Coordinates of C-alpha atoms in Angstrom, one line a residue:
X1 CA 10.9 -73.2 156.9
X2 CA 7.8 -72.3 154.8
X3 CA 9.0 -68.8 154.4
X4 CA 12.4 -70.0 153.2
X5 CA 10.8 -72.4 150.7
X6 CA 8.4 -69.8 149.2
X7 CA 10.7 -66.8 148.7
X8 CA 13.2 -68.6 146.5
X9 CA 10.5 -70.0 144.2
X10 CA 8.8 -66.7 143.8
X11 CA 12.1 -65.0 143.0
X12 CA 12.8 -67.7 140.4
X13 CA 9.4 -67.3 138.6
X14 CA 9.5 -63.5 138.4
X15 CA 13.0 -63.1 136.9
X16 CA 12.2 -64.5 133.4
X17 CA 9.1 -62.3 133.3
X18 CA 11.2 -59.2 133.7
X19 CA 13.5 -60.4 131.0
X20 CA 10.7 -60.8 128.5
X21 CA 9.3 -57.3 129.2
X22 CA 12.8 -55.9 128.6
X23 CA 13.1 -57.7 125.2
X24 CA 9.7 -56.4 124.0
X25 CA 10.6 -52.9 124.9
X26 CA 13.9 -53.2 123.0
X27 CA 12.2 -54.5 119.9
X28 CA 9.7 -51.6 119.9
X29 CA 12.5 -49.1 120.2
X30 CA 14.4 -50.7 117.3
X31 CA 11.3 -50.7 115.1
X32 CA 10.5 -47.1 116.0
X33 CA 14.1 -46.2 115.1
X34 CA 13.8 -48.0 111.7
X35 CA 10.5 -46.1 110.9
X36 CA 12.0 -42.8 111.8
X37 CA 15.2 -43.5 109.8
X38 CA 13.1 -44.6 106.8
X39 CA 11.1 -41.4 106.9
X40 CA 14.2 -39.2 107.2
X41 CA 15.8 -41.1 104.3
X42 CA 12.7 -40.7 102.1
X43 CA 12.5 -37.0 103.0
X44 CA 16.1 -36.4 102.3
X45 CA 15.8 -38.2 99.0
X46 CA 12.8 -36.1 98.0
X47 CA 14.7 -32.9 98.8
X48 CA 17.7 -34.2 96.8
X49 CA 15.4 -34.9 93.9
X50 CA 14.0 -31.4 94.0
X51 CA 17.4 -30.0 94.2
X52 CA 18.6 -32.1 91.3
X53 CA 15.5 -31.2 89.2
X54 CA 16.4 -27.5 89.7
X55 CA 19.8 -27.9 88.2
X56 CA 20.7 -27.3 84.5
X57 CA 21.6 -30.0 82.1
X58 CA 25.3 -29.3 82.6
X59 CA 25.0 -29.7 86.4
X60 CA 26.4 -26.2 86.8
X61 CA 23.7 -24.9 89.2
X62 CA 20.0 -24.0 89.4
X63 CA 18.3 -22.6 86.3
X64 CA 16.7 -19.3 87.2
X65 CA 13.1 -18.7 86.3
X66 CA 12.6 -16.5 83.2
X67 CA 11.4 -13.0 83.3
X68 CA 8.3 -11.9 81.4
X69 CA 7.1 -8.5 80.0
X70 CA 3.9 -7.1 78.6
X71 CA 2.3 -3.7 77.9
X72 CA 1.3 -1.1 75.3
X73 CA 3.5 -0.5 72.3
X74 CA 3.6 2.3 69.7
X75 CA 5.6 2.6 66.5
X76 CA 6.3 6.0 65.0
X77 CA 3.6 7.5 67.2
X78 CA 0.9 5.0 66.2
X79 CA -0.3 1.8 67.9
X80 CA 1.9 -1.0 66.7
X81 CA 0.1 -2.9 64.0
X82 CA -0.8 -6.6 64.2
X83 CA 2.1 -8.7 63.1
X84 CA 4.8 -6.4 64.5
X85 CA 7.6 -8.6 66.0
X86 CA 9.3 -7.3 69.2
X87 CA 12.6 -8.9 70.0
X88 CA 14.2 -8.8 73.5
X89 CA 18.0 -8.4 73.4
X90 CA 20.4 -9.1 76.2
X91 CA 24.1 -8.3 75.6
X92 CA 23.5 -7.9 71.9
X93 CA 21.9 -11.3 71.5
X94 CA 18.2 -12.1 71.1
X95 CA 16.7 -13.8 74.1
X96 CA 13.0 -13.9 73.2
X97 CA 10.4 -12.4 71.0
X98 CA 6.6 -11.9 70.7
X99 CA 4.3 -10.8 67.9
X100 CA 1.7 -8.2 68.3
X101 CA -1.8 -9.8 68.0
X102 CA -3.8 -6.8 69.1
X103 CA -2.9 -3.4 67.7
X104 CA -0.9 -1.3 70.3
X105 CA -0.4 -4.1 72.8
X106 CA 2.0 -6.9 73.3
X107 CA 1.2 -9.7 75.7
X108 CA -1.3 -9.3 78.6
X109 CA -1.6 -9.0 82.3
X110 CA -3.7 -12.1 83.0
X111 CA -1.9 -15.2 84.2
X112 CA -2.8 -17.1 81.1
X113 CA -2.0 -14.3 78.6
X114 CA 1.1 -14.6 76.4
X115 CA 4.1 -12.5 77.4
X116 CA 7.5 -11.6 76.1
X117 CA 9.5 -14.3 77.9
X118 CA 13.3 -13.7 78.4
X119 CA 15.3 -16.7 79.5
X120 CA 19.0 -17.5 80.3
X121 CA 20.0 -14.1 81.5
X122 CA 21.7 -13.0 84.7
X123 CA 20.4 -10.8 87.5
X124 CA 21.0 -7.2 86.6
X125 CA 21.4 -7.6 82.9
X126 CA 19.8 -4.9 80.8
X127 CA 17.0 -6.0 78.5
X128 CA 16.4 -3.8 75.3
X129 CA 13.5 -4.2 72.9
X130 CA 13.9 -4.0 69.1
X131 CA 11.5 -3.7 66.2
X132 CA 13.1 -3.9 62.7
X133 CA 16.6 -2.8 63.9
X134 CA 15.1 0.1 65.9
X135 CA 15.6 0.0 69.7
X136 CA 12.9 1.3 72.1
X137 CA 13.6 4.1 74.4
X138 CA 12.6 1.9 77.4
X139 CA 14.7 -0.9 78.9
X140 CA 14.2 -3.4 81.7
X141 CA 16.6 -4.9 84.3
X142 CA 16.4 -8.6 84.3
X143 CA 15.5 -10.4 87.5
X144 CA 14.6 -14.1 87.8
X145 CA 10.8 -14.7 87.9
X146 CA 10.1 -11.0 87.4
X147 CA 6.9 -10.1 85.6
X148 CA 6.7 -6.4 84.5
X149 CA 4.4 -4.2 82.6
X150 CA 6.6 -2.0 80.3
X151 CA 5.0 0.3 77.7
X152 CA 7.4 0.5 74.7
X153 CA 7.9 3.4 72.3
X154 CA 9.7 3.0 69.0
X155 CA 10.5 6.0 66.8
X156 CA 12.1 6.0 63.4
X157 CA 11.1 2.5 62.5
X158 CA 11.4 1.9 58.7
X159 CA 8.4 0.7 56.8
X160 CA 8.2 -3.1 56.3
X161 CA 8.8 -2.6 52.6
X162 CA 12.1 -0.7 53.3
X163 CA 13.2 -3.3 55.7
X164 CA 12.5 -6.1 53.2
X165 CA 14.6 -4.2 50.6
X166 CA 17.5 -4.0 53.0
X167 CA 17.2 -7.7 53.7
X168 CA 17.2 -8.5 50.0
X169 CA 20.5 -6.8 49.4
X170 CA 22.2 -9.4 51.6
X171 CA 21.4 -12.1 49.1
X172 CA 20.3 -14.4 52.0
X173 CA 16.7 -13.4 52.5
X174 CA 13.7 -14.8 50.9
X175 CA 12.3 -12.5 48.2
X176 CA 9.0 -12.2 46.4
X177 CA 8.1 -14.6 43.6
X178 CA 9.6 -13.9 40.1
X179 CA 8.1 -10.9 38.3
X180 CA 9.1 -8.5 41.0
X181 CA 12.4 -6.6 41.2
X182 CA 15.3 -8.5 42.7
X183 CA 18.2 -7.1 44.7
X184 CA 20.0 -5.9 41.6
X185 CA 17.2 -3.7 40.4
X186 CA 16.6 -5.9 37.4
X187 CA 13.2 -7.4 36.5
X188 CA 12.9 -11.2 37.1
X189 CA 11.4 -11.6 33.7
X190 CA 7.8 -10.3 33.4
X191 CA 8.8 -6.8 32.4
X192 CA 11.2 -7.6 29.6
X193 CA 9.5 -6.0 26.6
X194 CA 9.6 -2.2 27.1
X195 CA 7.9 -0.5 24.3
X196 CA 7.1 -3.0 21.6
X197 CA 8.7 -1.5 18.5
X198 CA 11.6 -0.2 20.5
X199 CA 13.1 -3.6 20.9
X200 CA 10.6 -5.2 23.2
X201 CA 11.2 -8.5 21.5
X202 CA 14.9 -7.7 21.2
X203 CA 17.2 -10.1 19.4
X204 CA 14.6 -11.8 17.3
X205 CA 16.4 -11.0 14.1
X206 CA 17.4 -14.3 12.5
X207 CA 21.1 -15.1 12.0
X208 CA 22.2 -11.5 12.3
X209 CA 23.7 -9.6 15.2
X210 CA 21.7 -10.0 18.3
X211 CA 19.7 -12.8 16.9
X212 CA 18.2 -15.2 19.4
X213 CA 18.4 -12.7 22.2
X214 CA 14.7 -12.7 22.7
X215 CA 13.3 -10.7 25.6
X216 CA 16.4 -8.6 25.7
X217 CA 14.5 -5.4 25.4
X218 CA 13.8 -3.7 28.7
X219 CA 15.8 -6.3 30.6
X220 CA 18.9 -5.0 28.8
X221 CA 18.5 -1.8 30.6
X222 CA 16.5 -2.8 33.6
X223 CA 13.1 -1.4 34.5
X224 CA 11.8 1.6 36.5
X225 CA 10.0 -0.9 38.7
X226 CA 11.4 -1.2 42.2
X227 CA 13.9 1.6 42.5
X228 CA 15.8 4.3 40.7
X229 CA 18.7 2.0 40.3
X230 CA 17.0 -0.2 37.7
X231 CA 18.4 1.2 34.5
X232 CA 20.7 -1.5 33.2
X233 CA 21.2 -2.5 36.9
X234 CA 24.0 0.0 37.1
X235 CA 22.6 3.2 38.6
X236 CA 19.7 5.7 38.4
X237 CA 18.3 6.3 35.0
X238 CA 18.9 10.1 35.4
X239 CA 22.6 9.4 36.1
X240 CA 22.9 7.4 32.8
X241 CA 21.3 10.1 30.8
X242 CA 23.5 12.7 32.4
X243 CA 26.6 10.6 31.8
X244 CA 25.7 10.3 28.1
X245 CA 25.1 14.0 27.8
X246 CA 28.5 14.8 29.5
X247 CA 30.6 12.0 27.8
X248 CA 33.4 13.3 25.6
X249 CA 32.6 13.4 21.9
X250 CA 35.2 11.5 19.8
X251 CA 33.9 12.6 16.4
X252 CA 31.0 14.4 14.7
X253 CA 29.6 14.2 11.2
X254 CA 26.6 15.9 9.5
X255 CA 24.7 15.2 6.2
X256 CA 21.6 16.5 4.5
X257 CA 18.5 14.3 4.1
X258 CA 17.6 13.6 0.5
X259 CA 14.6 11.8 -1.1
X260 CA 15.7 8.6 -2.8
X261 CA 15.1 8.4 -6.6
X262 CA 12.0 6.4 -7.4
X263 CA 11.1 5.8 -3.8
X264 CA 8.7 7.5 -1.4
X265 CA 11.3 7.8 1.4
X266 CA 14.1 10.1 2.5
X267 CA 17.6 9.0 3.4
X268 CA 20.9 10.2 4.6
X269 CA 24.4 8.6 4.1
X270 CA 27.7 9.1 6.1
X271 CA 31.2 8.5 5.1
X272 CA 32.8 5.4 6.7
X273 CA 35.8 7.3 7.9
X274 CA 33.9 10.0 9.8
X275 CA 30.9 8.2 11.4
X276 CA 29.9 4.9 13.0
X277 CA 26.5 5.3 11.3
X278 CA 26.5 4.1 7.7
X279 CA 23.1 5.4 6.7
X280 CA 19.5 6.3 7.9
X281 CA 16.4 5.6 5.8
X282 CA 13.2 7.2 6.9
X283 CA 9.8 5.6 6.1
X284 CA 8.5 9.0 4.9
X285 CA 9.7 11.3 2.2
X286 CA 8.6 14.4 4.1
X287 CA 11.7 14.5 6.3
X288 CA 13.9 17.5 5.4
X289 CA 17.0 19.0 7.0
X290 CA 20.3 17.9 8.4
X291 CA 21.2 14.9 10.5
X292 CA 24.2 14.9 12.8
X293 CA 25.9 11.9 14.3
X294 CA 28.2 12.5 17.3
X295 CA 30.4 9.5 18.3
X296 CA 30.7 9.3 22.1
X297 CA 33.6 7.9 24.0
X298 CA 32.6 4.2 24.5
X299 CA 35.0 3.9 27.5
X300 CA 32.7 6.1 29.6
X301 CA 31.5 3.3 31.9
X302 CA 28.8 5.5 33.4
X303 CA 26.9 5.1 30.1
X304 CA 26.2 1.5 31.2
X305 CA 25.9 0.0 27.7
X306 CA 24.8 -3.6 28.0
X307 CA 27.4 -6.2 27.1
X308 CA 30.7 -5.1 25.6
X309 CA 30.4 -1.7 23.9
X310 CA 31.6 -1.5 20.3
X311 CA 30.3 2.1 19.7
X312 CA 28.1 4.8 21.3
X313 CA 26.6 7.7 19.4
X314 CA 24.0 10.4 19.5
X315 CA 21.8 10.9 16.4
X316 CA 20.2 14.4 16.0
X317 CA 17.5 14.6 13.4
X318 CA 15.1 17.4 12.4
X319 CA 12.3 17.9 14.9
X320 CA 9.7 16.5 12.6
X321 CA 11.7 13.2 12.5
X322 CA 12.4 12.7 16.2
X323 CA 9.7 10.1 16.5
X324 CA 9.8 8.9 12.9
X325 CA 10.4 5.2 12.3
X326 CA 13.5 4.5 10.3
X327 CA 16.1 1.9 9.4
X328 CA 19.6 2.6 10.8
X329 CA 22.7 0.9 9.4
X330 CA 25.7 1.0 11.8
X331 CA 29.3 0.1 11.1
X332 CA 31.8 -1.8 13.4
X333 CA 35.3 -2.3 12.3
X334 CA 36.9 -5.8 12.3
X335 CA 39.7 -4.4 14.5
X336 CA 37.1 -3.4 17.1
X337 CA 35.5 -6.9 16.8
X338 CA 38.9 -8.4 17.5
X339 CA 39.4 -6.2 20.6
X340 CA 36.1 -7.4 21.9
X341 CA 36.8 -11.0 21.0
X342 CA 33.3 -11.1 19.5
X343 CA 31.7 -12.6 16.5
X344 CA 29.5 -10.6 14.1
X345 CA 26.5 -12.6 15.2
X346 CA 27.0 -11.4 18.8
X347 CA 26.5 -7.7 17.8
X348 CA 23.3 -5.9 18.7
X349 CA 22.1 -2.4 18.4
X350 CA 20.5 -0.6 21.3
X351 CA 18.5 2.6 21.7
X352 CA 18.4 4.7 24.9
X353 CA 14.9 5.7 25.8
X354 CA 12.9 6.3 29.0
X355 CA 16.1 6.2 31.0
X356 CA 17.3 2.8 29.8
X357 CA 18.9 0.9 27.0
X358 CA 16.4 -1.1 24.9
X359 CA 17.5 -3.7 22.4
X360 CA 16.6 -3.2 18.7
X361 CA 15.9 -6.1 16.4
X362 CA 19.2 -6.4 14.6
X363 CA 20.6 -8.2 11.6
X364 CA 24.0 -8.4 9.9
X365 CA 23.5 -6.6 6.6
X366 CA 27.0 -6.8 5.2
X367 CA 30.5 -8.1 6.1
X368 CA 33.7 -7.0 4.5
X369 CA 37.4 -7.4 5.4
X370 CA 37.4 -4.1 7.2
X371 CA 34.0 -3.9 8.8
X372 CA 30.6 -5.4 9.7
X373 CA 27.5 -3.4 8.9
X374 CA 24.4 -4.0 11.1
X375 CA 20.8 -3.0 10.2
X376 CA 18.2 -2.2 12.9
X377 CA 14.7 -0.8 13.0
X378 CA 14.1 2.1 15.3
X379 CA 10.8 3.9 16.2
X380 CA 12.6 7.2 17.0
X381 CA 15.9 8.9 17.7
X382 CA 18.1 9.6 20.7
X383 CA 21.3 7.8 21.8
X384 CA 22.4 4.5 20.1
X385 CA 25.0 1.9 20.8
X386 CA 26.3 -1.3 19.3
X387 CA 27.5 -4.0 21.7
X388 CA 28.6 -7.6 21.8
X389 CA 26.2 -9.7 23.9
X390 CA 26.2 -13.3 25.0
X391 CA 24.2 -15.7 27.0
X392 CA 25.5 -16.3 30.5
X393 CA 26.4 -19.7 31.9
X394 CA 24.7 -20.5 35.2
X395 CA 26.6 -22.7 37.7
X396 CA 25.5 -23.9 41.1
X397 CA 27.6 -25.0 44.1
X398 CA 26.0 -26.5 47.2
X399 CA 27.7 -26.5 50.5
X400 CA 27.4 -29.1 51.7
X401 CA 26.2 -31.2 48.7
X402 CA 24.6 -33.7 51.1
X403 CA 23.0 -32.1 54.2
X404 CA 21.0 -33.3 57.2
X405 CA 17.5 -32.2 58.2
X406 CA 17.6 -28.9 60.1
X407 CA 21.1 -28.0 58.9
X408 CA 21.9 -24.9 56.8
X409 CA 22.9 -25.2 53.2
X410 CA 24.6 -22.4 51.2
X411 CA 23.6 -21.9 47.6
X412 CA 26.4 -20.4 45.7
X413 CA 26.2 -19.0 42.1
X414 CA 29.5 -17.2 42.0
X415 CA 30.9 -19.6 39.4
X416 CA 28.3 -18.4 36.9
X417 CA 29.9 -16.5 34.0
X418 CA 29.1 -14.3 31.0
X419 CA 31.4 -13.6 28.2
X420 CA 30.2 -10.1 27.5
X421 CA 29.0 -7.7 30.2
X422 CA 28.2 -8.8 33.7
X423 CA 25.7 -10.9 35.6
X424 CA 23.2 -8.6 37.3
X425 CA 20.6 -11.0 38.8
X426 CA 20.7 -14.4 40.5
X427 CA 17.2 -15.9 41.1
X428 CA 17.0 -19.2 43.1
X429 CA 14.0 -21.5 43.3
X430 CA 14.2 -24.2 46.0
X431 CA 11.2 -26.4 46.9
X432 CA 8.7 -23.7 46.0
X433 CA 10.6 -20.9 47.7
X434 CA 12.4 -18.0 45.9
X435 CA 15.6 -16.3 46.9
X436 CA 17.7 -13.6 45.2
X437 CA 21.5 -12.9 45.3
X438 CA 24.7 -14.5 44.3
X439 CA 24.6 -16.6 47.4
X440 CA 21.7 -17.7 49.6
X441 CA 21.1 -19.9 52.7
X442 CA 18.3 -22.3 53.3
X443 CA 17.5 -25.5 55.3
X444 CA 15.1 -28.4 55.2
X445 CA 13.2 -30.0 58.1
X446 CA 12.4 -33.2 56.2
X447 CA 14.9 -35.6 54.6
X448 CA 14.6 -36.2 50.8
X449 CA 15.9 -35.0 47.5
X450 CA 15.3 -31.3 46.6
X451 CA 15.8 -29.6 43.2
X452 CA 17.7 -26.4 43.3
X453 CA 17.3 -24.1 40.3
X454 CA 19.3 -21.0 39.5
X455 CA 18.5 -18.5 36.8
X456 CA 21.1 -15.8 36.0
X457 CA 20.6 -12.7 34.0
X458 CA 23.3 -10.5 32.5
X459 CA 23.1 -6.8 31.7
X460 CA 22.0 -7.5 28.2
X461 CA 18.9 -9.3 29.5
X462 CA 20.1 -12.7 28.4
X463 CA 19.4 -15.6 30.8
X464 CA 20.5 -19.1 31.6
X465 CA 19.3 -21.7 34.1
X466 CA 21.0 -24.5 35.9
X467 CA 19.6 -27.2 38.3
X468 CA 21.2 -29.4 40.9
X469 CA 19.8 -32.0 43.3
X470 CA 20.3 -31.5 47.0
X471 CA 20.2 -34.6 49.2
X472 CA 18.9 -34.1 52.7
X473 CA 19.4 -37.0 55.1
X474 CA 17.7 -37.6 58.4
X475 CA 19.7 -36.1 61.3
X476 CA 21.4 -38.8 63.5
X477 CA 20.2 -38.7 67.1
X478 CA 23.0 -38.6 69.7
X479 CA 24.1 -42.1 70.9
X480 CA 23.0 -43.1 74.4
X481 CA 24.0 -45.9 76.7
X482 CA 20.8 -47.9 76.1
X483 CA 21.3 -47.8 72.3
X484 CA 24.4 -49.9 72.6
X485 CA 27.0 -47.2 73.1
X486 CA 28.6 -47.1 76.6
X487 CA 28.2 -43.7 78.0
X488 CA 31.4 -42.2 79.6
X489 CA 31.5 -42.1 83.4
X490 CA 32.5 -38.9 85.1
X491 CA 34.2 -38.3 88.5
X492 CA 33.3 -34.6 88.7
X493 CA 36.5 -33.3 87.1
X494 CA 34.7 -32.5 83.8
X495 CA 32.0 -30.4 85.5
X496 CA 29.3 -33.0 85.2
X497 CA 27.0 -34.1 88.0
X498 CA 28.8 -37.3 88.9
X499 CA 26.5 -39.6 87.0
X500 CA 27.3 -42.1 84.3
X501 CA 26.0 -39.8 81.6
X502 CA 27.6 -36.7 83.0
X503 CA 24.4 -34.6 83.0
X504 CA 21.2 -35.5 84.6
X505 CA 22.1 -37.7 87.6
X506 CA 20.5 -40.9 86.1
X507 CA 21.8 -44.4 85.7
X508 CA 21.6 -46.3 82.4
X509 CA 18.0 -47.1 82.9
X510 CA 17.0 -43.6 83.7
X511 CA 16.5 -44.2 87.5
X512 CA 17.9 -41.3 89.6
X513 CA 21.1 -42.3 91.5
X514 CA 19.9 -40.9 94.8
X515 CA 16.9 -43.3 94.8
X516 CA 19.2 -46.2 94.2
X517 CA 21.5 -45.1 97.0
X518 CA 18.5 -44.5 99.3
X519 CA 17.0 -47.9 98.6
X520 CA 20.3 -49.6 99.4
X521 CA 20.7 -47.7 102.7
X522 CA 17.2 -48.5 103.7
X523 CA 17.7 -52.2 103.0
X524 CA 20.8 -52.2 105.1
X525 CA 19.0 -50.5 108.0
X526 CA 16.1 -52.9 107.8
X527 CA 18.4 -55.9 107.7
X528 CA 20.3 -54.7 110.7
X529 CA 17.0 -54.2 112.6
X530 CA 15.8 -57.7 111.9
X531 CA 19.0 -59.2 113.1
X532 CA 18.9 -57.1 116.2
X533 CA 15.2 -58.1 116.9
X534 CA 15.9 -61.7 116.4
X535 CA 19.0 -61.6 118.7
X536 CA 17.0 -59.9 121.4
X537 CA 14.2 -62.4 121.0
X538 CA 16.6 -65.3 121.4
X539 CA 18.0 -63.9 124.5
X540 CA 14.6 -63.4 126.0
X541 CA 13.9 -67.1 125.6
X542 CA 17.2 -68.1 127.2
X543 CA 16.3 -69.4 130.7
X544 CA 19.6 -68.4 132.0

């Protein structure tokens, strides 16, 4: 009987103990599972983050690491001078540049040295290297993350001054300050006088022809400064001289020099029907011989007479009088004035000397129904012309009239006009910078109001200036979701990354989406684990 009573009681007491041990074991298993799952989730999220960080802004795929180059560099057989810019080109487009800071070397081999970095290329692309439009003999094959030492050799590179001249001819490149030649070969103003007595202060003569055209002297014909094309802005000076010597002679008249009665000076007079020159009076009475006036075809455009030509002639005097000062009176018919649509006050005499036309101080000496007679002082003799000149009218057009910071603005002076001749120089001044050309392009980094000034010069050396105010507004930043504008959502069909801003995988607050998703998943797992543990714990306490 004792045996029967003891065995059932012992069996009854041990059963709950076994149930409790089973419950504790289950909870440990569940908690271990939760920990492992959490670790896996965090690791997966980190990997996803790294993958996302390695994608481009458009979500199209990983951005490859750039390639970098360095080495020695020679230009025209000499070490490249400091300041030389080397541009890396891929498929005809610049993809990076570096400036030589140590003669004969670009970049350096040390990890912290600057290098010529080339980005956004594809494996296998050919990289070429350019200095002032000249391509090096060496090339590179682009590979992501590649760092190569490549010694570059450039031959036939133009001098910096030649390159700058080529740039100026586009009308869109910054040029030196005024006083240096512009892209038309015409002085910007400092060289306008030529030789003083030969019209250096041209047009200063009162109410007569050419009056008021101050400074027209050398500017009327350009200057030898800068290039051979300076003479009147229309071609090399030697070409003009040759054109004058080869131009057809329309008429020719000769007359003997005679000493005027009661005066210590010699003079010669021509008939109005045979010569555009009315008379010549020398300051000395020692001049003897014959003076010949040959009228040249004024339609010969190669002679490059400033303004609108009324007459062109060559005056041959005795050798002793070639450099003799004199007063020349020249005649222009009223019919010719009508053809030019000019007024007598617009007429000016010019003398060709030192390869260019120089304005002479000119006055209107006489007006009749048939002709206008001009009087001009000359320091010597060669070719002479009479032309109608006028002041130009400068006009500025800005495109756009109101710009934003960082945006390009086109400066256009093509609406500028001149009644006689042509405009040969456009000089821009914008916020302290100078540009040359009929059009130019500039931009401003800071908002504000900027004065744009344009000075135009015609082939007679006359100038006019216009100003306009350019308004530059601050650039508007792109709207974002947290600035009150709802960002469009994407489903992947537009090539985005599936985020609400279509680009970087972030939500409106900037928190990466994969972290949000991972947090939600982890919370669900933890909640399920707690429920399971509590359920097991409840069962372990159940006596049945």
